[in-house]
Coordinates of C-alpha atoms and ligand atoms in Angstrom, one line a residue:
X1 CA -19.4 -139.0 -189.3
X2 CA -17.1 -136.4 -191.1
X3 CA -15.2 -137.1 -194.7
X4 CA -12.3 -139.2 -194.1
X5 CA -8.7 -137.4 -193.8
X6 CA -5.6 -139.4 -194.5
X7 CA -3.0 -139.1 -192.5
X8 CA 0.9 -139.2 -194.4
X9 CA 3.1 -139.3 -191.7
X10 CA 6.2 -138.7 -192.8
X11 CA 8.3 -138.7 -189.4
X12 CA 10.6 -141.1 -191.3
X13 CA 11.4 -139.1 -194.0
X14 CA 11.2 -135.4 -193.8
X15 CA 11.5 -135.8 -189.8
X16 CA 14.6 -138.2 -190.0
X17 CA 16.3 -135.7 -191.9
X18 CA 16.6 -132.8 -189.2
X19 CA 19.3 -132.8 -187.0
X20 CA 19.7 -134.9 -184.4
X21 CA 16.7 -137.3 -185.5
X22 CA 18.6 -140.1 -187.4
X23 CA 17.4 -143.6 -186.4
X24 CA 19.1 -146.4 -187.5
X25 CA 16.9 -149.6 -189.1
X26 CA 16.0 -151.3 -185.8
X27 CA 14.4 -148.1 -184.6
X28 CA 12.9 -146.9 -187.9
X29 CA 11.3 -150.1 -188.1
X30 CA 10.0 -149.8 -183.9
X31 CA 8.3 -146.5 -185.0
X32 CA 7.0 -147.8 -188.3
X33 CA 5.3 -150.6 -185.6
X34 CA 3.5 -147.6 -183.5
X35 CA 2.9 -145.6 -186.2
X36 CA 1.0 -149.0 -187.5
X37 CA -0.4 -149.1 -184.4
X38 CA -1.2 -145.2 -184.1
X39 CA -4.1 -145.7 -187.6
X40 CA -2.1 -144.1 -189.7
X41 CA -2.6 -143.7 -193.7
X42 CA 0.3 -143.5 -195.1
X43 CA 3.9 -144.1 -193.6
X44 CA 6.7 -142.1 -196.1
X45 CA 9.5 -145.1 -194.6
X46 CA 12.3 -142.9 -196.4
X47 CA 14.2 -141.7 -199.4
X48 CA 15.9 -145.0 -200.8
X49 CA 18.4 -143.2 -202.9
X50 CA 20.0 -141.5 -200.1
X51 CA 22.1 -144.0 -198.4
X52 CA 22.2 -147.7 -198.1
X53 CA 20.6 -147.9 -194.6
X54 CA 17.5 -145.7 -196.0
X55 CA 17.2 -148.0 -198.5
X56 CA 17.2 -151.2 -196.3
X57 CA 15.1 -149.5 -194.3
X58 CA 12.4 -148.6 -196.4
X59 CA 12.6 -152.8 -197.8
X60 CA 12.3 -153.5 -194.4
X61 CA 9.4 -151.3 -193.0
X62 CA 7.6 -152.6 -196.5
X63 CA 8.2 -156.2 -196.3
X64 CA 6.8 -156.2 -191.9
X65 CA 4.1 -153.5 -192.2
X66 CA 0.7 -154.4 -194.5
X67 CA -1.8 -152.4 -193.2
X68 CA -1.0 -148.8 -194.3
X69 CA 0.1 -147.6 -197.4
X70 CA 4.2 -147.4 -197.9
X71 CA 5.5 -144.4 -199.5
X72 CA 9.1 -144.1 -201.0
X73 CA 10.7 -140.5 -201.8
X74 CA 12.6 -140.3 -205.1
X75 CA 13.5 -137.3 -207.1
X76 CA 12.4 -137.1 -210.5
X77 CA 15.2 -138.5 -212.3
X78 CA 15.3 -142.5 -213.5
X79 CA 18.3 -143.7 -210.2
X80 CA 16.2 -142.2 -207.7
X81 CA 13.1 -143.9 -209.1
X82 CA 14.3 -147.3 -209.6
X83 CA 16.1 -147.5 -206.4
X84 CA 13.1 -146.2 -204.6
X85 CA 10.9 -148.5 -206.3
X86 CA 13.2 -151.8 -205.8
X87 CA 12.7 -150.8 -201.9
X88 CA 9.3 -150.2 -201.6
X89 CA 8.3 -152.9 -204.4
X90 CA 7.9 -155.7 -201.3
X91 CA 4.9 -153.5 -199.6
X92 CA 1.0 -154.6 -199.4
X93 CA 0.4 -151.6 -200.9
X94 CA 3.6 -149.1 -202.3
X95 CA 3.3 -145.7 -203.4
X96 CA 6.0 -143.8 -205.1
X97 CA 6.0 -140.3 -204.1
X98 CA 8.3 -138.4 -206.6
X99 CA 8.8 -134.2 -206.9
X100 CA 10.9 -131.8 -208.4
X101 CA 11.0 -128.0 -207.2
X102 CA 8.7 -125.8 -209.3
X103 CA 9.9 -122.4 -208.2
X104 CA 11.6 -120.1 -210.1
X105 CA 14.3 -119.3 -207.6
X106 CA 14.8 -122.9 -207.1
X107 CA 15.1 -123.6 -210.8
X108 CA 17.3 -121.2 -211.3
X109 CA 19.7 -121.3 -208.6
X110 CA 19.5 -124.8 -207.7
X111 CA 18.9 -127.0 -210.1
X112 CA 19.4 -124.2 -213.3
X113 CA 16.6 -125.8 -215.4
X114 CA 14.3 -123.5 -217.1
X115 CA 10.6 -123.9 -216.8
X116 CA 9.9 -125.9 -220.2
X117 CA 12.6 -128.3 -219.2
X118 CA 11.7 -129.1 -215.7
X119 CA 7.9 -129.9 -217.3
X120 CA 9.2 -132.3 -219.6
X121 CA 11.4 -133.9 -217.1
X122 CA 8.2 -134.0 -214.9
X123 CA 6.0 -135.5 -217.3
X124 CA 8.6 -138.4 -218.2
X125 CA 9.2 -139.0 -214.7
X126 CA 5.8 -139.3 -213.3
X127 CA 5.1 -141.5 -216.3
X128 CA 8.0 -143.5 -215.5
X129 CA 7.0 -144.1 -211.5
X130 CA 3.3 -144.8 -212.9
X131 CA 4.6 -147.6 -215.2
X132 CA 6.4 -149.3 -211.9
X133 CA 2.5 -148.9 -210.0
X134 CA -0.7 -147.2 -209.8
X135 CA -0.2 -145.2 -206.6
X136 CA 2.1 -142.1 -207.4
X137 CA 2.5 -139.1 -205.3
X138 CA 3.8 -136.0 -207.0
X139 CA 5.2 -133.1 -205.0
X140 CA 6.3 -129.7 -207.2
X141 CA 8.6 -128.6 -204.5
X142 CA 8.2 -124.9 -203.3
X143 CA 5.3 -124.9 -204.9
X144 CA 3.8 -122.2 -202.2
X145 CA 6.2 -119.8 -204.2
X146 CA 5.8 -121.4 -207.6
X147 CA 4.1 -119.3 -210.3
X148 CA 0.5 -120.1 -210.3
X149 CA 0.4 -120.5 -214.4
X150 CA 3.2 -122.2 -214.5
X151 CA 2.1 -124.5 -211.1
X152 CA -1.5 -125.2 -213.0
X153 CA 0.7 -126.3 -216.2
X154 CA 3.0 -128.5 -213.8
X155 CA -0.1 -130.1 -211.4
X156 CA -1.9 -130.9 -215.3
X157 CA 1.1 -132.4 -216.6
X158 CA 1.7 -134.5 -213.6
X159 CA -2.2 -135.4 -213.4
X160 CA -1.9 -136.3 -217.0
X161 CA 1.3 -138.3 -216.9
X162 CA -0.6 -140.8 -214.0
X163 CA -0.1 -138.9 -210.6
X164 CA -2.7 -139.3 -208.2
X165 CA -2.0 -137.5 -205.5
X166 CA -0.8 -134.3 -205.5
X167 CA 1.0 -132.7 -203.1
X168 CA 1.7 -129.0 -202.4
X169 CA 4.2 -128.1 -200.3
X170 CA 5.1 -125.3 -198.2
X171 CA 8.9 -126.2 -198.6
X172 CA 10.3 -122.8 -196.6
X173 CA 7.3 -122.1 -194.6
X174 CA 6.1 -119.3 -195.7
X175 CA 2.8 -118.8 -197.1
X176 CA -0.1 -117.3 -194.9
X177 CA -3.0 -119.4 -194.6
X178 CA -5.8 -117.9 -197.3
X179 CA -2.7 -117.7 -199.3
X180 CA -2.3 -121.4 -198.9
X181 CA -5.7 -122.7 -199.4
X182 CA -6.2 -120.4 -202.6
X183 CA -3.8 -122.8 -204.2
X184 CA -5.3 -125.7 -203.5
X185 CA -8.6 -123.7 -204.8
X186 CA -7.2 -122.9 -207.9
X187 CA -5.2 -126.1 -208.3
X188 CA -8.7 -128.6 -207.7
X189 CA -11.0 -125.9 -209.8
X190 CA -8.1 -125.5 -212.9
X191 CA -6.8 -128.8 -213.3
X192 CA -8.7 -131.1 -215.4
X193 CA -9.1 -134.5 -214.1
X194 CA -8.9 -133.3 -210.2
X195 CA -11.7 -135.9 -209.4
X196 CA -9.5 -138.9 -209.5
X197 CA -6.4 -137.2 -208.0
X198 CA -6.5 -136.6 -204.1
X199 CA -4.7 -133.1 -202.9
X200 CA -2.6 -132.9 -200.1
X201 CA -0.7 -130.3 -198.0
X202 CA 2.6 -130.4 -196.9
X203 CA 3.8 -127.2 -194.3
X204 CA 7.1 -126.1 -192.4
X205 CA 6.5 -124.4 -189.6
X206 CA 9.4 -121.4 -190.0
X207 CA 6.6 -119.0 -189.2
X208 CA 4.9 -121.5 -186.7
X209 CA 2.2 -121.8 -189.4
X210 CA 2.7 -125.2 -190.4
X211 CA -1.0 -126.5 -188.5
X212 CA -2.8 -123.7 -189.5
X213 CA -2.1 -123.8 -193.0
X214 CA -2.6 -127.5 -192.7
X215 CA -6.5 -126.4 -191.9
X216 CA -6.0 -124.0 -194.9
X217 CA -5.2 -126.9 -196.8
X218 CA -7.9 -128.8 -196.0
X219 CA -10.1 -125.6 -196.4
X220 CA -9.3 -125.6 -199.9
X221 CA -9.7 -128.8 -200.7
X222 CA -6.9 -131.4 -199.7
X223 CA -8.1 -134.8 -198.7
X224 CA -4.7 -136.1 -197.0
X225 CA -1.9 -134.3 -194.8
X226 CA 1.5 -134.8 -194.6
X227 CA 2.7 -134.6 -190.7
X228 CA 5.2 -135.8 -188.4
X229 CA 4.8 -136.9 -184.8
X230 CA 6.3 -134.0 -182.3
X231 CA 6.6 -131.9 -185.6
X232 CA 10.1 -133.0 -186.7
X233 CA 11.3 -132.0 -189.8
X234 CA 13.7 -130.1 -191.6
X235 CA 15.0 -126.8 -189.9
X236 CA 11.5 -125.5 -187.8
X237 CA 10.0 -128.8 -188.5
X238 CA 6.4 -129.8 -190.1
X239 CA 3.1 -129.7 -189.0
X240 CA 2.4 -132.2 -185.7
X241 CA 0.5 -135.1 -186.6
X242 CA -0.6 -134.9 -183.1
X243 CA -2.2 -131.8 -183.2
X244 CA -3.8 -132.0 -187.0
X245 CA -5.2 -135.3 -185.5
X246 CA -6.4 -133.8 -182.3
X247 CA -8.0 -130.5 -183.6
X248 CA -10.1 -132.4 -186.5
X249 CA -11.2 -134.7 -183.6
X250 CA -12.5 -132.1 -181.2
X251 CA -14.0 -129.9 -183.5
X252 CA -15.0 -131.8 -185.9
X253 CA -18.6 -130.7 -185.4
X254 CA -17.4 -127.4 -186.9
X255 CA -14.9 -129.3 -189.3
X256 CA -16.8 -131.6 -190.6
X257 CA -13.5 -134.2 -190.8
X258 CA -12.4 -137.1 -189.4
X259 CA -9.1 -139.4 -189.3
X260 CA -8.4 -143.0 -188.6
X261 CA -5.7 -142.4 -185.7
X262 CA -6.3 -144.1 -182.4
X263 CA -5.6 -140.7 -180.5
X264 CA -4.7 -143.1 -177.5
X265 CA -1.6 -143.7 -179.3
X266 CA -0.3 -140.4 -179.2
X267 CA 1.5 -139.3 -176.4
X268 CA 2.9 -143.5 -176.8
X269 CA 4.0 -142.3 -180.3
X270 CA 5.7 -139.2 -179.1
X271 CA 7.6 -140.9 -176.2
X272 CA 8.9 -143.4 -178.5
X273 CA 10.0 -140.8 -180.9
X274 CA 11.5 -139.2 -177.8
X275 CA 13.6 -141.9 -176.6
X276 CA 14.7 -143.3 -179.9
X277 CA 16.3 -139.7 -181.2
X278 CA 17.1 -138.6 -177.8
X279 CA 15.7 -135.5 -178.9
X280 CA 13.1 -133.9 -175.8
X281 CA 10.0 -132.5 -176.8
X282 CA 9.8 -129.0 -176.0
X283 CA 8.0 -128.8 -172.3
X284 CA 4.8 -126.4 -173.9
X285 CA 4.2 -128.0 -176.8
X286 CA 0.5 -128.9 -177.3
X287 CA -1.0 -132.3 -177.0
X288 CA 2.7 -134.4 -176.1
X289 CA 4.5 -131.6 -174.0
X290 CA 5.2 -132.4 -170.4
X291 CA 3.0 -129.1 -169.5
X292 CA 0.2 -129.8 -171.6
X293 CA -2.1 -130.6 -168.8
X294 CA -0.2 -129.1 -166.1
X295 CA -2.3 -126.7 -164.1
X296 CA 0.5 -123.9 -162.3
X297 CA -1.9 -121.0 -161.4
X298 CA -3.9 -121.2 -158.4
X299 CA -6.5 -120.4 -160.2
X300 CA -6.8 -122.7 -163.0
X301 CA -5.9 -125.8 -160.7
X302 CA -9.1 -124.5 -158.3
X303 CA -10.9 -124.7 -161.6
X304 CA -10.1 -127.8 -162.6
X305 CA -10.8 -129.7 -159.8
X306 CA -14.0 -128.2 -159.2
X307 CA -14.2 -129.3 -163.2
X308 CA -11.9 -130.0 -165.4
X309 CA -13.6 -128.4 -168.7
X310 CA -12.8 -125.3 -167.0
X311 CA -9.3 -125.8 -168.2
X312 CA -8.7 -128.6 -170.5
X313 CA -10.4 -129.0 -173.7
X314 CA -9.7 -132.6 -173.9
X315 CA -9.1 -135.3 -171.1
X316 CA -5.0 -136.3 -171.1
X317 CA -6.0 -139.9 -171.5
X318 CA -7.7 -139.3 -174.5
X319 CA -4.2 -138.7 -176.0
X320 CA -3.1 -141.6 -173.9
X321 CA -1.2 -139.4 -171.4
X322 CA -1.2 -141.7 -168.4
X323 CA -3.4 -140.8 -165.6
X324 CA -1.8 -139.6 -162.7
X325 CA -3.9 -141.6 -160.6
X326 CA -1.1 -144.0 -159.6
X327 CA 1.5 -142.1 -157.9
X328 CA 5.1 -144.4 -158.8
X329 CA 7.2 -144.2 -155.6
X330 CA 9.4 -146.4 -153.5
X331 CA 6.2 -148.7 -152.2
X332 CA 5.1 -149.8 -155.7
X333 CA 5.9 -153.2 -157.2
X334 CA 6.5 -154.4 -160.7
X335 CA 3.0 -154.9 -161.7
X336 CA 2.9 -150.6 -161.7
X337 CA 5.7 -150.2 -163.3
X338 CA 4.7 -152.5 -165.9
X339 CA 1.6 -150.8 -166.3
X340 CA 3.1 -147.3 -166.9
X341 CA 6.0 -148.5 -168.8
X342 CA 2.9 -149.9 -171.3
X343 CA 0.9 -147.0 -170.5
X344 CA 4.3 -144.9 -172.3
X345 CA 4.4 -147.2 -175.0
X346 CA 6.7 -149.9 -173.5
X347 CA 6.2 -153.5 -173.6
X348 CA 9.4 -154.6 -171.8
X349 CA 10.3 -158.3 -171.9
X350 CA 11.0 -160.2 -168.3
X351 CA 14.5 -159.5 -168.7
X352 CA 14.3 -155.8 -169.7
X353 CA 11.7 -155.5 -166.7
X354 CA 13.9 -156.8 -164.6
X355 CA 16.9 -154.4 -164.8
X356 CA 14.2 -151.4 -165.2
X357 CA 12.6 -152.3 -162.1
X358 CA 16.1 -152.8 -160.1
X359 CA 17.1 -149.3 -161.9
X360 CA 13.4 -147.7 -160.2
X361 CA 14.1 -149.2 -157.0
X362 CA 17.7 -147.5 -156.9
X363 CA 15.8 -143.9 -158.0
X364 CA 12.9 -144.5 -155.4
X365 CA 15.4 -144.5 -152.8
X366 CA 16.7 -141.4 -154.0
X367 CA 13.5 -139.9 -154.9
X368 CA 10.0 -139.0 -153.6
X369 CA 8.1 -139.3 -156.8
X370 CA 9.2 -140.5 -160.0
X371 CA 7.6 -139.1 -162.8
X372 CA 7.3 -140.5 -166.6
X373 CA 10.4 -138.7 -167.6
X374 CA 12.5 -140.9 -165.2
X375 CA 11.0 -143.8 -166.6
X376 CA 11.2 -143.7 -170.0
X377 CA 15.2 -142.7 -169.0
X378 CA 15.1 -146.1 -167.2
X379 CA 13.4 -147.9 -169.8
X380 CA 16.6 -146.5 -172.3
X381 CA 18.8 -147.9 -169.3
X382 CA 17.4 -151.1 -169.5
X383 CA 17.2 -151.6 -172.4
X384 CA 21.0 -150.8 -172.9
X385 CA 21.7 -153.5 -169.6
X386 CA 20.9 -155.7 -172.7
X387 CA 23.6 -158.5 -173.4
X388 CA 26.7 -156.7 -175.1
X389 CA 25.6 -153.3 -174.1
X390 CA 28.2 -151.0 -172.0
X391 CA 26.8 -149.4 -168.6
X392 CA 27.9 -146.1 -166.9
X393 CA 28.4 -147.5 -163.2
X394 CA 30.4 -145.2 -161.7
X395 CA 32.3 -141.5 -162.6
X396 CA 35.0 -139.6 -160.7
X397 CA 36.0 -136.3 -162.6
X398 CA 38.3 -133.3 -161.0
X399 CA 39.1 -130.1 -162.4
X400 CA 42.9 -129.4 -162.9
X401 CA 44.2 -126.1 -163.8
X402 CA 44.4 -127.1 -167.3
X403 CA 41.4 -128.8 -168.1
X404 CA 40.1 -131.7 -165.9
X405 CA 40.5 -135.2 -165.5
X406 CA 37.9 -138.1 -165.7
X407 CA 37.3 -141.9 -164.3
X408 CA 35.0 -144.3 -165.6
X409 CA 33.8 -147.5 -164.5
X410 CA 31.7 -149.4 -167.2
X411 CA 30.2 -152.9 -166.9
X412 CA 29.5 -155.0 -170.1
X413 CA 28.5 -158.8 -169.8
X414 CA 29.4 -158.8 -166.6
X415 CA 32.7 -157.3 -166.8
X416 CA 33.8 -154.6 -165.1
X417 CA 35.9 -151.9 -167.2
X418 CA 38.1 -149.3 -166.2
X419 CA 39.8 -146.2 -167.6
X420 CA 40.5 -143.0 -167.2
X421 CA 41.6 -139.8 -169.1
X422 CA 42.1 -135.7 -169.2
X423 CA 40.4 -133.1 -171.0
X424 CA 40.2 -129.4 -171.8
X425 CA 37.3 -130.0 -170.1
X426 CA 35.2 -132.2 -167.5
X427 CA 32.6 -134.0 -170.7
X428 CA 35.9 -134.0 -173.0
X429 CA 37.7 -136.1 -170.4
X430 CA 34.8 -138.1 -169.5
X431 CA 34.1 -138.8 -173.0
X432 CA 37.3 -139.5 -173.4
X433 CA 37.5 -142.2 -171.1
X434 CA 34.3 -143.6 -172.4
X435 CA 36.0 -144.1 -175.8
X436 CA 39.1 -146.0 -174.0
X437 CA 36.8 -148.6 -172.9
X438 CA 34.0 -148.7 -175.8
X439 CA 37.1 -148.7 -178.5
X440 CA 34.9 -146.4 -180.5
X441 CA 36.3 -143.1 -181.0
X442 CA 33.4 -139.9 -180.9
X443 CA 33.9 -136.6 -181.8
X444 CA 31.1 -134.5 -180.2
X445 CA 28.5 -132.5 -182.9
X446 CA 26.3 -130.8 -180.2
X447 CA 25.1 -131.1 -176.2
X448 CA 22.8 -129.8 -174.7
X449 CA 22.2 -130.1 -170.8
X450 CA 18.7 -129.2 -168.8
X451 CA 18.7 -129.3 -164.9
X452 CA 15.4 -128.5 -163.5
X453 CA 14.2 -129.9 -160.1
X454 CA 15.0 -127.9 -156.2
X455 CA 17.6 -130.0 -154.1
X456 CA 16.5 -133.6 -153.5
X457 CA 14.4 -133.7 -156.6
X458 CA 16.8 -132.0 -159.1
X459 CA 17.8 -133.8 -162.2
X460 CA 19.8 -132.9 -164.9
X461 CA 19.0 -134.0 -168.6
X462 CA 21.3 -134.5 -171.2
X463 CA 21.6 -134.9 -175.0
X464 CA 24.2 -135.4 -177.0
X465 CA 25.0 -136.1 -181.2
X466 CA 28.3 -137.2 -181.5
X467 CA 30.0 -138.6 -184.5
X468 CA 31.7 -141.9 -184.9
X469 CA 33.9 -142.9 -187.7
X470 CA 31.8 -139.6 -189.3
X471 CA 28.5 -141.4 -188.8
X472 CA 25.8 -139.2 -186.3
X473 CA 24.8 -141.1 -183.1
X474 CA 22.5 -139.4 -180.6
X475 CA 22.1 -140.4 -177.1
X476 CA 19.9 -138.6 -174.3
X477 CA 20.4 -139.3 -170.4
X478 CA 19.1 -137.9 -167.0
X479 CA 20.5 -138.6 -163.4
X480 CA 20.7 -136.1 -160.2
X481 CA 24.0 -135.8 -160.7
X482 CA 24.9 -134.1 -164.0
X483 CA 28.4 -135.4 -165.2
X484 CA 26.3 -139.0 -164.8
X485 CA 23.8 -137.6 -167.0
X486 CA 26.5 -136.7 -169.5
X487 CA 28.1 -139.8 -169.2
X488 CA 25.4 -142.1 -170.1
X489 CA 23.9 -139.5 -172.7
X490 CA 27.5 -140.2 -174.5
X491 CA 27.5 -143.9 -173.8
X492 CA 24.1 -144.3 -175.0
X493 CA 25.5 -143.0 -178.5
X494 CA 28.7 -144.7 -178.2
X495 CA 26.4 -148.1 -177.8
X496 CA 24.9 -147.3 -181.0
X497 CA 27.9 -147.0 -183.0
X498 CA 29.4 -149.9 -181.3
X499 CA 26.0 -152.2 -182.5
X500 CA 27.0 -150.8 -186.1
X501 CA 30.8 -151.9 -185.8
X502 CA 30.0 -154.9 -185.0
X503 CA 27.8 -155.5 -187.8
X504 CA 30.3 -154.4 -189.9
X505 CA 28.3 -151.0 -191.6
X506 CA 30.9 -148.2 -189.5
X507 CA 34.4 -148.4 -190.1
X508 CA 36.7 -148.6 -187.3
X509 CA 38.1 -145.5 -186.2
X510 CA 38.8 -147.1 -182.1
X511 CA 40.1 -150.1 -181.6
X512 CA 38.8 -153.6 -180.7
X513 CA 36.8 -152.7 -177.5
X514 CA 38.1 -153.0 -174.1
X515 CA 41.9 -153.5 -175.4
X516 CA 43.4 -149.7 -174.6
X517 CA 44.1 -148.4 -171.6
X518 CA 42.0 -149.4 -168.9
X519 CA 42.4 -152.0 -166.6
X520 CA 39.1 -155.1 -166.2
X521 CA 38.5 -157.0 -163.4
X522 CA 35.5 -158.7 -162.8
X523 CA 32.9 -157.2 -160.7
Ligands
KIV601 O1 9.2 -129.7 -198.0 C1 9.1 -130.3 -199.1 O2 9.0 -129.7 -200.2 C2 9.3 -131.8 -199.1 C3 9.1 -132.5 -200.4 C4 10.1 -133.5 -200.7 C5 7.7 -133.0 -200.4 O3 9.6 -132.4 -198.1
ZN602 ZN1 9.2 -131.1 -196.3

């Protein structure tokens, strides 16, 4: 048995806030489930005092989840405070996590404080999230280019004031690893009363350092890590839960650490990440990526059949990567695709299964061999076949001389939608069209399309972030064909903000849907 790491993930928080990563309160609250599920510590569930739906949010994640410990972001000023405390007030057990940058070049040019007045402010504020509960997480932002004095002085003050766990991030990314775990060094031998407050790293990977200074971290003394599952996070991301869990895990004999995650959960965790942001995981990355325990050269797959330690340092089902000993084709039945779909960290209800397993039987006609990709893009699809949801059936698009133009066919409750529209381009149109029959009007932020695959098997994925009445919605699609990829990518977005209009939380830039231009008919 190794000391106990805790694991803060804070894929909700720092990971939410990169691009393309915004999950609305239904799906923060599906990935607060798995990370339940996953063993970890601490969940951050948000940053209360940045808009209403992160406040909700955070209420919501700490009035359904007990087990692990819910963490609130606030900076140090009273509003933040309050507001993050009235969210996370309703959790088993609610931490306030509070910081304030500590670098000179962020005091100056940001928040232009000098040093004596950002350590008062500190000390008031730490004092003020202690009085609200006994579990306060202070973070002097930057604090891998904070002075060392002045970080002791800060780190004392906070210790002093009632923190008890402090946090040192990397904010930028840029320390080196020795450089790293010297802080925490000096930090646990210099501050007085470091036996009653835990240390914890917190690293951005804009050097690709972010795991190995997490080791530094612990190295020096940190007890708990901050991490994200696929490494989302602002700009380059933060360090990957999934690999800070794994390499304490296989080597902790060298280590000497362990953590509470189920590493089962992983790759379940990763998927569901996956499919609610619509953001891929790159195809190399370690542990989750689709390559991770794909053998190319001849000479490594010779290897690992003859043994697979020749090759892989860990099994791909002990980070719950399915085994590919069930091959999913045309011939299999529902039970399979039950299994699998649980297997990626599905559980699909009758109704759900039923329109995924119609979708697989269509593919399988199609295609040899479907792979996990193609499910969890079927599992999206049925999921949207849900009541109320709009479905891509069918696209026409031509090319003009002057842009293109674009035909849709969309089915909702039944109903079968019509309407069509030009473009300067093919997606412009397409989109276009979509917005005639969803009545919600998109303006496109970013796509990005991916075809890999040799004539019958290619496929084309798409992601898309468009915004709606200014409000980000992301949607990710694949198909063979690649203006149906685009399509559904782009409806899968449009669905979103159509779920939030109806609630009443996105105001109306379309009209009422299915009332413009296109013609409906029943099917
Ligand atoms: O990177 C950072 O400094 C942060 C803090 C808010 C902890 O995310
Ligand atoms: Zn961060």
């Amino acid at each position: 048995m190794g000391e106990r790491i805790h694991i803060f993930d804070t894929t909700l928080r720092d990971g939410e806030q990169s691009p393309g990563c915004s999950l609305n309160l239904t799906e923060k609250l599906e990935m607060a489930r798995q990370l339940d599920h996953l063993g970890v510590d601490i969940i951050e569930a948000g940053f209360p005092i940045a808009s209403e739906g992160d406040y909700e949010a955070v209420k919501a994640i700490a009035l359904e989840i007990r087990r692990p410990v819910i963490a609130a972001l606030a900076r140090a000023n009273e509003k933040d405070i309050e507001r993050a405390w009235d969210a996370v007030r309703h959790a088993a057990r609610a931490r306030l996590h509070t910081f304030y940058a500590t670098s000179d070049i962020h005091l100056q040019y940001k928040l232009h404080k000098t040093r004596a007045e950002a350590l008062s402010q500190i000390e008031r504020m730490v004092a003020l999230a202690a009085s609200l509960t006994p579990d306060v997480e202070f973070s002097p932002e930057d604090a891998g280019r904070t002075d060392r004095e002045y970080l002791i002085e800060v780190c004392h003050a906070a210790v002093e004031a009632g923190a008890t766990v402090l946090n040192l991030p990397d904010t930028v990314g840029y320390c080196l690893g020795p450089e790293y775990e010297r802080m925490f060094r000096d930090v646990r031998e210099r501050v007085p009363g470091m036996d009653r407050v835990e240390l914890s790293t917190h690293s951005h990977n804009d050097l690709g350092l972010a795991m190995a200074n997490t080791l530094a971290g612990i190295r020096g003394g940190a007890r708990q890590v901050e991490c994200t599952i696929n490494g989302i996070g602002e700009r380059a991301g933060n360090a990957a839960l999934e690999e800070v869990a794994m390499a304490l895990r296989l080597r902790q004999a060298d280590l000497g650490f362990e953590t509470g995650i189920r590493t089962e959960e992983l790759y379940p965790a990763s998927c569901l990440l996956t499919r609610l942001t619509g953001v891929a995981v790159q195809p190399n990355k370690a542990i989750v990526g689709k390559n991770a325990f794909a053998h190319e050269a001849g000479i490594h797959q010779d290897g690992v059949l003859k043994c697979p330690l020749t090759y892989e340092i860990m099994t791909p089902e002990s980070v719950g990567v399915p085994s590919t000993a069930i091959v999913l084709g045309k011939h299999s039945g529902r039970h399979a695709l039950a299994k699998r779909f649980e297997e990626l960290g599905y559980s699909l209800t009758k109704l759900e299964l039923d329109h995924a397993y119609e979708l697989f039987c269509r593919l399988a006609d199609r295609k040899k061999r479907i792979y996990d990709e193609d499910l969890i893009d079927i599992a999206s699809r049925g999921f949207e076949a849900m009541p109320r949801s709009f479905n891509l059936r069918r696209v026409e698009t031509k090319t003009a001389n002057e842009g293109a133009t674009a035909a849709v066919e969309i089915e909702r409750d039944g109903e079968t939608l019509r309407a069509a529209s030009g473009g300067v381009d093919i997606e412009d149109a397409l989109f276009r069209a979509i917005d005639k029959v969803t009545g919600v009007i998109g303006k496109l932020a970013d796509f990005a399309a991916h075809t890999s695959g040799t004539n019958g098997d290619r496929r084309t994925e798409v992601s898309v972030r468009a915004l709606f009445s200014g409000r980000e919605f992301t949607g990710r699609a694949a198909a063979p064909l690649s203006v149906e990829a685009a399509g559904r990518a782009y409806l899968q977005a449009a669905n979103k903000a159509v779920v939030h209009r109806d609630h009443g939380d996105l105001a109306v830039a379309g009209t009422e849907c299915g009332t413009l231009t296109m013609t409906a008919g029943a099917d």
